[in-house]
Backbone as numpy.savetxt, mean C-alpha at the origin, in Angstrom:
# Nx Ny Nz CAx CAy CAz Cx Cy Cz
-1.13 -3.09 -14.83 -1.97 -1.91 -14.83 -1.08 -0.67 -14.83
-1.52 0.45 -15.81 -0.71 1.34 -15.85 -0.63 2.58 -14.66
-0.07 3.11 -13.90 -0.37 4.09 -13.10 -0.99 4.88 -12.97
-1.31 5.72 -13.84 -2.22 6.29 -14.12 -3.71 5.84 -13.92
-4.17 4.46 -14.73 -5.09 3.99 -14.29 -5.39 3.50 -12.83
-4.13 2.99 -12.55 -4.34 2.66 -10.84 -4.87 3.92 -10.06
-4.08 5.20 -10.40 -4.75 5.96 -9.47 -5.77 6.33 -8.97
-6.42 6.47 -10.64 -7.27 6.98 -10.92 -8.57 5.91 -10.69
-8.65 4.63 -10.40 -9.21 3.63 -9.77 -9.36 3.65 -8.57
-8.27 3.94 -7.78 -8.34 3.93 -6.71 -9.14 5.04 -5.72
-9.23 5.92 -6.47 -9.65 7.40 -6.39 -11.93 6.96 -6.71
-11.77 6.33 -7.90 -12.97 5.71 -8.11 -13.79 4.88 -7.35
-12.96 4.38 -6.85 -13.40 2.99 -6.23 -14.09 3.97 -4.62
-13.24 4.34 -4.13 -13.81 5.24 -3.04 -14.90 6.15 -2.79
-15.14 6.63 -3.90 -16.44 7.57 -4.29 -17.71 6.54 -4.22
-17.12 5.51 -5.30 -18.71 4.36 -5.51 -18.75 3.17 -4.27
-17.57 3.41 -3.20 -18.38 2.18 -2.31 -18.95 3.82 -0.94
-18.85 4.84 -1.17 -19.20 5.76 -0.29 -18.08 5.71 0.70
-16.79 5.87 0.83 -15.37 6.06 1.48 -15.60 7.49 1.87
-15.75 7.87 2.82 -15.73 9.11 3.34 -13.74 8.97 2.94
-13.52 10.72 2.25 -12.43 10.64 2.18 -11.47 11.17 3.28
-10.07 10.53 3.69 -9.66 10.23 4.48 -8.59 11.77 4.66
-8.40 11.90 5.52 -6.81 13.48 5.69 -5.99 12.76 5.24
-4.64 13.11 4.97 -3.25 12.81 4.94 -2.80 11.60 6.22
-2.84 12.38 7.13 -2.53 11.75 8.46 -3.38 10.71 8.31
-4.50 10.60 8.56 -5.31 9.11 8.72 -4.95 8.25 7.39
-4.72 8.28 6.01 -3.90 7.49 5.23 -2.68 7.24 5.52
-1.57 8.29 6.35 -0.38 7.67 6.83 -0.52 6.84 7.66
-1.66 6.84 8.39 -1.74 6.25 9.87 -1.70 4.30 9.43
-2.62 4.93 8.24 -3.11 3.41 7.36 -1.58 2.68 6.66
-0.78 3.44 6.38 0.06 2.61 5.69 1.01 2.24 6.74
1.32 3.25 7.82 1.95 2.58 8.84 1.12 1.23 9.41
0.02 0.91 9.37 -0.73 -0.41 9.67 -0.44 -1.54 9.14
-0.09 -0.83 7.64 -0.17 -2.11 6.51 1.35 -2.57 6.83
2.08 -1.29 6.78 3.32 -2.01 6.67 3.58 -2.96 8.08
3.22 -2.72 8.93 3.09 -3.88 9.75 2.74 -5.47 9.48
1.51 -5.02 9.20 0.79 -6.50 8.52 1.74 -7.31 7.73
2.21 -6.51 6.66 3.14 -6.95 5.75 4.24 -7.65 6.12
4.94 -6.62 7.08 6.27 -7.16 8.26 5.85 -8.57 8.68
4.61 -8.45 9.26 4.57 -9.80 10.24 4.43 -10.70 8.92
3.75 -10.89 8.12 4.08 -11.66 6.96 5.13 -12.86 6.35
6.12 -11.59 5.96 7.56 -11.48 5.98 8.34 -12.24 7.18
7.78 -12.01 7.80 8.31 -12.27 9.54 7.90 -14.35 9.23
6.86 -14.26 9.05 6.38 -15.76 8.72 7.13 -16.80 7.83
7.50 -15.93 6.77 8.13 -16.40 5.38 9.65 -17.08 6.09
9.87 -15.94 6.37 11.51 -15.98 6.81 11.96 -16.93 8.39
10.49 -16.90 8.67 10.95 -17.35 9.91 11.79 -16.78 11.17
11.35 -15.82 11.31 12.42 -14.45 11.82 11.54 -13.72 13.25
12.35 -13.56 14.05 11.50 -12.71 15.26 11.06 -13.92 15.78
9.97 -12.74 16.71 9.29 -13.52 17.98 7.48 -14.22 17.15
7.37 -14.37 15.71 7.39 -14.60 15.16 6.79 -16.68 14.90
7.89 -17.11 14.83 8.36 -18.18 14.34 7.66 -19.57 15.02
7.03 -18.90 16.77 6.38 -19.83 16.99 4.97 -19.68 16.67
4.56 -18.92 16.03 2.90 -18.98 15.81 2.58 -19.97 15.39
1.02 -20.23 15.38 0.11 -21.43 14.97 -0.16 -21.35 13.96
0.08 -20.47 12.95 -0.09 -20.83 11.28 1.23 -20.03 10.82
1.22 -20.90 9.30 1.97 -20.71 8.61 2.29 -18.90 7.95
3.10 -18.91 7.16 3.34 -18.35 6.37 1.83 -18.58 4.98
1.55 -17.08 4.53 0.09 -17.41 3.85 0.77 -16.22 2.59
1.22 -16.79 1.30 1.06 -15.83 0.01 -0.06 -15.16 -0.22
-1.04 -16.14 -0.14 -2.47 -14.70 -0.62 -2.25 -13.71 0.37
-2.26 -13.92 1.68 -2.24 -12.74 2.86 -1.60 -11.99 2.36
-0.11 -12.45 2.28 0.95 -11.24 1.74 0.49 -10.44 0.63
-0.05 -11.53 -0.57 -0.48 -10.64 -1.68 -1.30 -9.55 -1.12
-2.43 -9.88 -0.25 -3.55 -8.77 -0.05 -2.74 -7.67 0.84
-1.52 -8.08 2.28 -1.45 -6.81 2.53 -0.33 -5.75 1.70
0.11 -6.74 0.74 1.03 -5.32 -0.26 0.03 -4.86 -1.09
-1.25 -5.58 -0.97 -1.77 -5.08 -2.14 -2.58 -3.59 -1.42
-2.69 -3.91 0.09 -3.77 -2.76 0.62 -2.52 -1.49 0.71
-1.49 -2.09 1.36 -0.46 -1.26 1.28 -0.09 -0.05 0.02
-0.17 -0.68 -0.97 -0.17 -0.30 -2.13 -1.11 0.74 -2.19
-2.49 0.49 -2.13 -3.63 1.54 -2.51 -3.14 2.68 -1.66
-2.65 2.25 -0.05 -2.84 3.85 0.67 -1.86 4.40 0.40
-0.39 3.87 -0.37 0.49 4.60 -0.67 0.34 5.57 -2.32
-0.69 4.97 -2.73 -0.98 5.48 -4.11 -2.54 6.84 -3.32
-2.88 6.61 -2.73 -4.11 7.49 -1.97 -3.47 8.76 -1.70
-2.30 8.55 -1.06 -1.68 9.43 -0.26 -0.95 10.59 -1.16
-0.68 9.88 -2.38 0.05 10.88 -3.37 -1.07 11.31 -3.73
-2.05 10.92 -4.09 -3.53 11.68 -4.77 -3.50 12.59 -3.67
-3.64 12.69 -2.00 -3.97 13.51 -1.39 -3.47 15.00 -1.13
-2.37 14.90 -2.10 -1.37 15.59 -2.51 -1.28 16.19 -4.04
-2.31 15.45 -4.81 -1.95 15.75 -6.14 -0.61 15.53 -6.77
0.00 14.28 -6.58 0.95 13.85 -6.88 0.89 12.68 -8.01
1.11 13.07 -9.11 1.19 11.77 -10.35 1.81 10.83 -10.11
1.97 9.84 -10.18 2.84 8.92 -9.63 3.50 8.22 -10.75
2.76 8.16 -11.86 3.52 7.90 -13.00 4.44 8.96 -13.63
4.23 10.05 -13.47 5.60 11.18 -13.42 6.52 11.00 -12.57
6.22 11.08 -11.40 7.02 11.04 -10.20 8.01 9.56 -10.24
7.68 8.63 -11.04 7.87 7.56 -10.90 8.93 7.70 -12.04
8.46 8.14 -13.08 9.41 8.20 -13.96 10.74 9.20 -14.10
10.55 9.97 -13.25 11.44 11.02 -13.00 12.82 10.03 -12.04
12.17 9.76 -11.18 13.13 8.68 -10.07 13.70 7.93 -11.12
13.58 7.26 -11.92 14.01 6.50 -12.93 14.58 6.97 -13.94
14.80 8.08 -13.89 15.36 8.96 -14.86 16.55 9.07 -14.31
16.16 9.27 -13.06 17.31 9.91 -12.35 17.11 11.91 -12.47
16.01 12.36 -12.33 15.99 13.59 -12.36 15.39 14.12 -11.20
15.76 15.12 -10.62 15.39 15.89 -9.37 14.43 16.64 -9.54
């Protein structure tokens, strides 16, 4: 999916399930969540930390879903900003400031 479209989906998707839209801060608050989720994940995979004795495994779909939620609030957050991300993206890759 191209960036542009992601954004701009993501931006969609919120309007039509009725997403009261969120501040800055309460989307950071959200990705600091995810990236947790994600960590402990990771944490599963690797077998790493305090961790290692839990009662279930390591789960790929999980992971898929929390990079995937991860993903939206980090793409939210540049919208909340008016930030392209497919510019911005391509600029980093350019190597241009």
């Amino acid at each position: 999916m191209d960036l542009d479209i992601l954004q701009s989906e993501v931006k969609e998707r919120g309007v039509k399930m009725g997403i009261k839209p969120q501040t800055p801060v309460e989307i950071m608050l959200g990705i600091m969540e995810e990236v947790g989720e994600v960590a402990t994940e990771v944490a599963l995979f690797e077998q790493i930390g305090n961790k290692v004795n839990w009662k279930r495994s390591a789960d790929k779909d999980l992971l898929a879903e929390e990079i995937s939620q991860l993903l939206v609030n980090v793409v939210s957050l540049a919208s909340a900003y008016e930030i392209n991300l497919k510019e911005a993206i391509q600029k980093l890759f350019d190597g241009k400031k």
